[in-house]
Amino acid sequence: MVLTGIVLVVICFIAFRYFYAGVSSVKLKNLELQHQVESMNKQLDLFAERERKATREADIAHNAKTKFLSSLSHDIRTPMNGVIGMANLLNDTNLNNDQKEYTTTILDCSTNLLSSVNEILINDMLEYSKMDSENDEISNSPFDIYNFLEEVLDMFATRAAESGVELLYHVDTNVPARIVADCKRLQKVLMNFVENSINATKQGEILISVKLGENADLKSLPISFTASDTGTGISSEKVPTLYKGILPENFSTKSREISKGFGLVISKRLVEQMGGTILLENHPGSGCSFTFTIVTEFSENSLPEFEDTRLSGSEGKQILIINKNAVATRFLSKQLEDWKFMPVNASCGEQALEILSQISVDLVLADANSLETGPLKITEEIKQKYPHLPVILIHSANDESYKISPELFSAVINKPVKRSILLDSIISATRLNKQKAGKSYSNLIPENFAKKYPLRILVAEDNPVNQKWIKKILGKIGYQCEIAENGNVVMEKVSFEKYDLVLMDVQMPEMDGLEATRMIRLCLEVQPVIIAMTANAMQGDREKCIQSGMNDYISKPVELHILLSMLEKWALFVQSKKELVSI
């Protein structure tokens, strides 16, 4: 028994030792693990601190760059204000010819310096700096591709007119009129390309072309944009560093080259953010083109196309184009063919007169820059031989020579030519010409017009005189209209009654026409046609109306033949829509 007890004691002692050793080992391992975790936590804290420090340093660097550029801008603007201001004052005093030339040179150089260095260089560098520190999310929204391109080119219209360069755009017919994409990013890219082209192009044209890519469907629309010019191109040695933003050593005398460098860096990053890449096709001495493709979407709330109803009855009309620029003529002819017109081309006034002597033409589209003797002389010759032939003048915004005899022209269109304005002008001119052949203007209203084109019309107009005028003129045509004096009244009326068409003033009390249109587009299940009828006729006003959701635009004072054309056009659309519903 004693031996057995001794054996048990020994066994317990051995077991206890192993147990104690195991516990000690676990404790030791736990301690080691704890030290490792603490070490890793310290490293993570160190990395986090370094990251916070790097972020702070980046923010400080960005703020420093911004402050530096802002200070640079201020330090340039302040003395230049004095230079330009005093030079202008000096220029208004009695100076001899030499002194006048000197002060004019000072003003020109000062203005160019301020524009080139401050506006171009600093703005691009600020944008570049901003992109370094920000990574904004893509902001897609629906927009009209035609209005978008026209707004981009409009920004350069004056500079293009001064150098005689054509600003053109072309959208393939299979590209939807409204798409969903990041409009602001896209605008910055195309503006950079056009800016560079304007600087490099002294003659010829700058063209933005838009095409639909492969494998397109309603959810995924790859669209390619190409900006090409006939300028000097890019020298071969500069191509490898084109998107690196490398400043030339003598940058102080080459501000536009700096702008081009940073502009292309910005454009490349913006395109990459939209999921695309930029391709360069360069021809040193004869121009270059930049192409990029991005994936867009079809706009589900896209307004329907109205050109088919607008063009009803105008198909096959023969239009003579007078334009010496072959590229501009080609794209204008293509657009007219898409509208079912028949274009005939002449490169000068003399050739145009020869063509008119051989064939019958319904309309002349004359480019002012292509008429050697000026638009007035050639138009007078045309009118003498063909008094009822309408002539539409296409001219640069800085050319007002036509105003000596504006009655010679059915319409005058500024460059760059806007698609909707061109179509409206052609339809109005050809239809008015047809009516003039048998009727005087005072009896311009066709018989049974309202019966042929029935419409229930609401007029939004706050001016009492204009209210009386529109009621009388619509009454003479055969329509009974209702009046709403502001946007709130418009919303009340359209909420309880169905109208085919709303003639919408823009500037009204309580709620303006733009806001009322947006509310109608959001709230009504059955949508009326809305036409702006407004005195807002400055550049961009038409686009604002269309972007708010309006279908068309008439500027005041309203001409009767234009009003008739609008009513006919949209009555046909309303009829076709009702026929589809009944089917």
mmCIF file with all atom_site columns, C-alpha atoms in Angstrom, residues 116-209:
data_model
loop_
_atom_site.group_PDB
_atom_site.id
_atom_site.type_symbol
_atom_site.label_atom_id
_atom_site.label_alt_id
_atom_site.label_comp_id
_atom_site.label_asym_id
_atom_site.label_entity_id
_atom_site.label_seq_id
_atom_site.pdbx_PDB_ins_code
_atom_site.Cartn_x
_atom_site.Cartn_y
_atom_site.Cartn_z
_atom_site.occupancy
_atom_site.B_iso_or_equiv
_atom_site.pdbx_formal_charge
_atom_site.auth_seq_id
_atom_site.auth_comp_id
_atom_site.auth_asym_id
_atom_site.auth_atom_id
_atom_site.pdbx_PDB_model_num
ATOM 1  C CA . SER A 1 116 ? -2.344  84.709 -72.801 1.00 0.00 ? 116 SER A CA 1
ATOM 2  C CA . VAL A 1 117 ? -0.537  84.578 -69.468 1.00 0.00 ? 117 VAL A CA 1
ATOM 3  C CA . ASN A 1 118 ? -3.324  85.202 -66.986 1.00 0.00 ? 118 ASN A CA 1
ATOM 4  C CA . GLU A 1 119 ? -6.401  83.698 -68.552 1.00 0.00 ? 119 GLU A CA 1
ATOM 5  C CA . ILE A 1 120 ? -4.855  80.757 -70.387 1.00 0.00 ? 120 ILE A CA 1
ATOM 6  C CA . LEU A 1 121 ? -1.741  79.803 -68.419 1.00 0.00 ? 121 LEU A CA 1
ATOM 7  C CA . ILE A 1 122 ? -2.998  80.390 -64.875 1.00 0.00 ? 122 ILE A CA 1
ATOM 8  C CA . ASN A 1 123 ? -6.451  78.902 -65.416 1.00 0.00 ? 123 ASN A CA 1
ATOM 9  C CA . ASP A 1 124 ? -4.983  75.726 -66.922 1.00 0.00 ? 124 ASP A CA 1
ATOM 10 C CA . MET A 1 125 ? -2.410  75.404 -64.150 1.00 0.00 ? 125 MET A CA 1
ATOM 11 C CA . LEU A 1 126 ? -5.107  75.847 -61.512 1.00 0.00 ? 126 LEU A CA 1
ATOM 12 C CA . GLU A 1 127 ? -7.153  73.142 -63.200 1.00 0.00 ? 127 GLU A CA 1
ATOM 13 C CA . TYR A 1 128 ? -4.106  70.881 -63.341 1.00 0.00 ? 128 TYR A CA 1
ATOM 14 C CA . SER A 1 129 ? -3.382  71.534 -59.670 1.00 0.00 ? 129 SER A CA 1
ATOM 15 C CA . LYS A 1 130 ? -6.974  70.801 -58.755 1.00 0.00 ? 130 LYS A CA 1
ATOM 16 C CA . MET A 1 131 ? -6.887  67.478 -60.575 1.00 0.00 ? 131 MET A CA 1
ATOM 17 C CA . ASP A 1 132 ? -3.784  66.483 -58.629 1.00 0.00 ? 132 ASP A CA 1
ATOM 18 C CA . SER A 1 133 ? -5.611  66.816 -55.333 1.00 0.00 ? 133 SER A CA 1
ATOM 19 C CA . GLU A 1 134 ? -9.149  65.763 -56.252 1.00 0.00 ? 134 GLU A CA 1
ATOM 20 C CA . ASN A 1 135 ? -10.732 62.647 -57.623 1.00 0.00 ? 135 ASN A CA 1
ATOM 21 C CA . ASP A 1 136 ? -14.302 63.691 -58.328 1.00 0.00 ? 136 ASP A CA 1
ATOM 22 C CA . GLU A 1 137 ? -16.853 61.033 -59.187 1.00 0.00 ? 137 GLU A CA 1
ATOM 23 C CA . ILE A 1 138 ? -18.243 60.870 -62.709 1.00 0.00 ? 138 ILE A CA 1
ATOM 24 C CA . SER A 1 139 ? -21.436 62.929 -62.859 1.00 0.00 ? 139 SER A CA 1
ATOM 25 C CA . ASN A 1 140 ? -23.577 61.659 -65.742 1.00 0.00 ? 140 ASN A CA 1
ATOM 26 C CA . SER A 1 141 ? -26.672 63.512 -66.919 1.00 0.00 ? 141 SER A CA 1
ATOM 27 C CA . PRO A 1 142 ? -28.748 63.656 -70.130 1.00 0.00 ? 142 PRO A CA 1
ATOM 28 C CA . PHE A 1 143 ? -28.017 66.422 -72.635 1.00 0.00 ? 143 PHE A CA 1
ATOM 29 C CA . ASP A 1 144 ? -28.627 67.305 -76.280 1.00 0.00 ? 144 ASP A CA 1
ATOM 30 C CA . ILE A 1 145 ? -25.516 66.514 -78.320 1.00 0.00 ? 145 ILE A CA 1
ATOM 31 C CA . TYR A 1 146 ? -26.244 69.221 -80.923 1.00 0.00 ? 146 TYR A CA 1
ATOM 32 C CA . ASN A 1 147 ? -26.816 72.005 -78.392 1.00 0.00 ? 147 ASN A CA 1
ATOM 33 C CA . PHE A 1 148 ? -23.735 70.848 -76.494 1.00 0.00 ? 148 PHE A CA 1
ATOM 34 C CA . LEU A 1 149 ? -21.429 71.049 -79.531 1.00 0.00 ? 149 LEU A CA 1
ATOM 35 C CA . GLU A 1 150 ? -22.874 74.395 -80.612 1.00 0.00 ? 150 GLU A CA 1
ATOM 36 C CA . GLU A 1 151 ? -22.269 75.868 -77.155 1.00 0.00 ? 151 GLU A CA 1
ATOM 37 C CA . VAL A 1 152 ? -18.627 74.712 -77.233 1.00 0.00 ? 152 VAL A CA 1
ATOM 38 C CA . LEU A 1 153 ? -18.000 76.242 -80.667 1.00 0.00 ? 153 LEU A CA 1
ATOM 39 C CA . ASP A 1 154 ? -19.880 79.433 -79.768 1.00 0.00 ? 154 ASP A CA 1
ATOM 40 C CA . MET A 1 155 ? -17.206 80.224 -77.185 1.00 0.00 ? 155 MET A CA 1
ATOM 41 C CA . PHE A 1 156 ? -14.637 80.516 -79.980 1.00 0.00 ? 156 PHE A CA 1
ATOM 42 C CA . ALA A 1 157 ? -16.826 82.180 -82.623 1.00 0.00 ? 157 ALA A CA 1
ATOM 43 C CA . THR A 1 158 ? -15.284 85.652 -82.280 1.00 0.00 ? 158 THR A CA 1
ATOM 44 C CA . ARG A 1 159 ? -11.680 84.434 -82.426 1.00 0.00 ? 159 ARG A CA 1
ATOM 45 C CA . ALA A 1 160 ? -12.458 82.206 -85.403 1.00 0.00 ? 160 ALA A CA 1
ATOM 46 C CA . ALA A 1 161 ? -14.135 85.092 -87.221 1.00 0.00 ? 161 ALA A CA 1
ATOM 47 C CA . GLU A 1 162 ? -11.101 87.319 -86.683 1.00 0.00 ? 162 GLU A CA 1
ATOM 48 C CA . SER A 1 163 ? -8.797  84.768 -88.328 1.00 0.00 ? 163 SER A CA 1
ATOM 49 C CA . GLY A 1 164 ? -11.273 83.626 -90.986 1.00 0.00 ? 164 GLY A CA 1
ATOM 50 C CA . VAL A 1 165 ? -11.282 80.008 -89.745 1.00 0.00 ? 165 VAL A CA 1
ATOM 51 C CA . GLU A 1 166 ? -14.438 77.909 -90.146 1.00 0.00 ? 166 GLU A CA 1
ATOM 52 C CA . LEU A 1 167 ? -15.822 76.238 -87.009 1.00 0.00 ? 167 LEU A CA 1
ATOM 53 C CA . LEU A 1 168 ? -17.724 73.119 -88.014 1.00 0.00 ? 168 LEU A CA 1
ATOM 54 C CA . TYR A 1 169 ? -19.277 70.087 -86.402 1.00 0.00 ? 169 TYR A CA 1
ATOM 55 C CA . HIS A 1 170 ? -20.885 66.951 -87.786 1.00 0.00 ? 170 HIS A CA 1
ATOM 56 C CA . VAL A 1 171 ? -22.896 64.270 -85.988 1.00 0.00 ? 171 VAL A CA 1
ATOM 57 C CA . ASP A 1 172 ? -23.574 60.992 -87.809 1.00 0.00 ? 172 ASP A CA 1
ATOM 58 C CA . THR A 1 173 ? -27.266 60.292 -88.288 1.00 0.00 ? 173 THR A CA 1
ATOM 59 C CA . ASN A 1 174 ? -27.128 57.098 -86.176 1.00 0.00 ? 174 ASN A CA 1
ATOM 60 C CA . VAL A 1 175 ? -25.945 59.014 -83.080 1.00 0.00 ? 175 VAL A CA 1
ATOM 61 C CA . PRO A 1 176 ? -28.897 59.712 -80.707 1.00 0.00 ? 176 PRO A CA 1
ATOM 62 C CA . ALA A 1 177 ? -29.792 63.382 -80.308 1.00 0.00 ? 177 ALA A CA 1
ATOM 63 C CA . ARG A 1 178 ? -29.715 63.056 -76.503 1.00 0.00 ? 178 ARG A CA 1
ATOM 64 C CA . ILE A 1 179 ? -27.202 60.985 -74.562 1.00 0.00 ? 179 ILE A CA 1
ATOM 65 C CA . VAL A 1 180 ? -26.202 60.489 -70.922 1.00 0.00 ? 180 VAL A CA 1
ATOM 66 C CA . ALA A 1 181 ? -22.574 61.331 -70.057 1.00 0.00 ? 181 ALA A CA 1
ATOM 67 C CA . ASP A 1 182 ? -20.420 63.648 -67.948 1.00 0.00 ? 182 ASP A CA 1
ATOM 68 C CA . CYS A 1 183 ? -21.191 66.843 -69.830 1.00 0.00 ? 183 CYS A CA 1
ATOM 69 C CA . LYS A 1 184 ? -18.781 69.073 -67.851 1.00 0.00 ? 184 LYS A CA 1
ATOM 70 C CA . ARG A 1 185 ? -15.772 66.798 -68.333 1.00 0.00 ? 185 ARG A CA 1
ATOM 71 C CA . LEU A 1 186 ? -16.589 66.365 -71.999 1.00 0.00 ? 186 LEU A CA 1
ATOM 72 C CA . GLN A 1 187 ? -16.923 70.123 -72.446 1.00 0.00 ? 187 GLN A CA 1
ATOM 73 C CA . LYS A 1 188 ? -13.499 70.760 -70.861 1.00 0.00 ? 188 LYS A CA 1
ATOM 74 C CA . VAL A 1 189 ? -11.838 68.232 -73.162 1.00 0.00 ? 189 VAL A CA 1
ATOM 75 C CA . LEU A 1 190 ? -13.360 69.606 -76.365 1.00 0.00 ? 190 LEU A CA 1
ATOM 76 C CA . MET A 1 191 ? -12.692 73.202 -75.315 1.00 0.00 ? 191 MET A CA 1
ATOM 77 C CA . ASN A 1 192 ? -9.015  72.355 -74.780 1.00 0.00 ? 192 ASN A CA 1
ATOM 78 C CA . PHE A 1 193 ? -8.814  70.763 -78.218 1.00 0.00 ? 193 PHE A CA 1
ATOM 79 C CA . VAL A 1 194 ? -10.546 73.685 -79.958 1.00 0.00 ? 194 VAL A CA 1
ATOM 80 C CA . GLU A 1 195 ? -8.405  76.186 -78.021 1.00 0.00 ? 195 GLU A CA 1
ATOM 81 C CA . ASN A 1 196 ? -5.229  74.495 -79.269 1.00 0.00 ? 196 ASN A CA 1
ATOM 82 C CA . SER A 1 197 ? -6.600  74.322 -82.805 1.00 0.00 ? 197 SER A CA 1
ATOM 83 C CA . ILE A 1 198 ? -7.532  78.019 -82.796 1.00 0.00 ? 198 ILE A CA 1
ATOM 84 C CA . ASN A 1 199 ? -3.966  78.900 -81.766 1.00 0.00 ? 199 ASN A CA 1
ATOM 85 C CA . ALA A 1 200 ? -2.437  76.713 -84.471 1.00 0.00 ? 200 ALA A CA 1
ATOM 86 C CA . THR A 1 201 ? -4.821  77.345 -87.374 1.00 0.00 ? 201 THR A CA 1
ATOM 87 C CA . LYS A 1 202 ? -4.607  80.464 -89.525 1.00 0.00 ? 202 LYS A CA 1
ATOM 88 C CA . GLN A 1 203 ? -6.772  79.274 -92.430 1.00 0.00 ? 203 GLN A CA 1
ATOM 89 C CA . GLY A 1 204 ? -9.111  76.443 -93.276 1.00 0.00 ? 204 GLY A CA 1
ATOM 90 C CA . GLU A 1 205 ? -11.342 74.857 -90.681 1.00 0.00 ? 205 GLU A CA 1
ATOM 91 C CA . ILE A 1 206 ? -11.663 73.247 -87.270 1.00 0.00 ? 206 ILE A CA 1
ATOM 92 C CA . LEU A 1 207 ? -14.049 70.297 -87.188 1.00 0.00 ? 207 LEU A CA 1
ATOM 93 C CA . ILE A 1 208 ? -15.602 68.300 -84.354 1.00 0.00 ? 208 ILE A CA 1
ATOM 94 C CA . SER A 1 209 ? -17.085 65.056 -85.657 1.00 0.00 ? 209 SER A CA 1
#
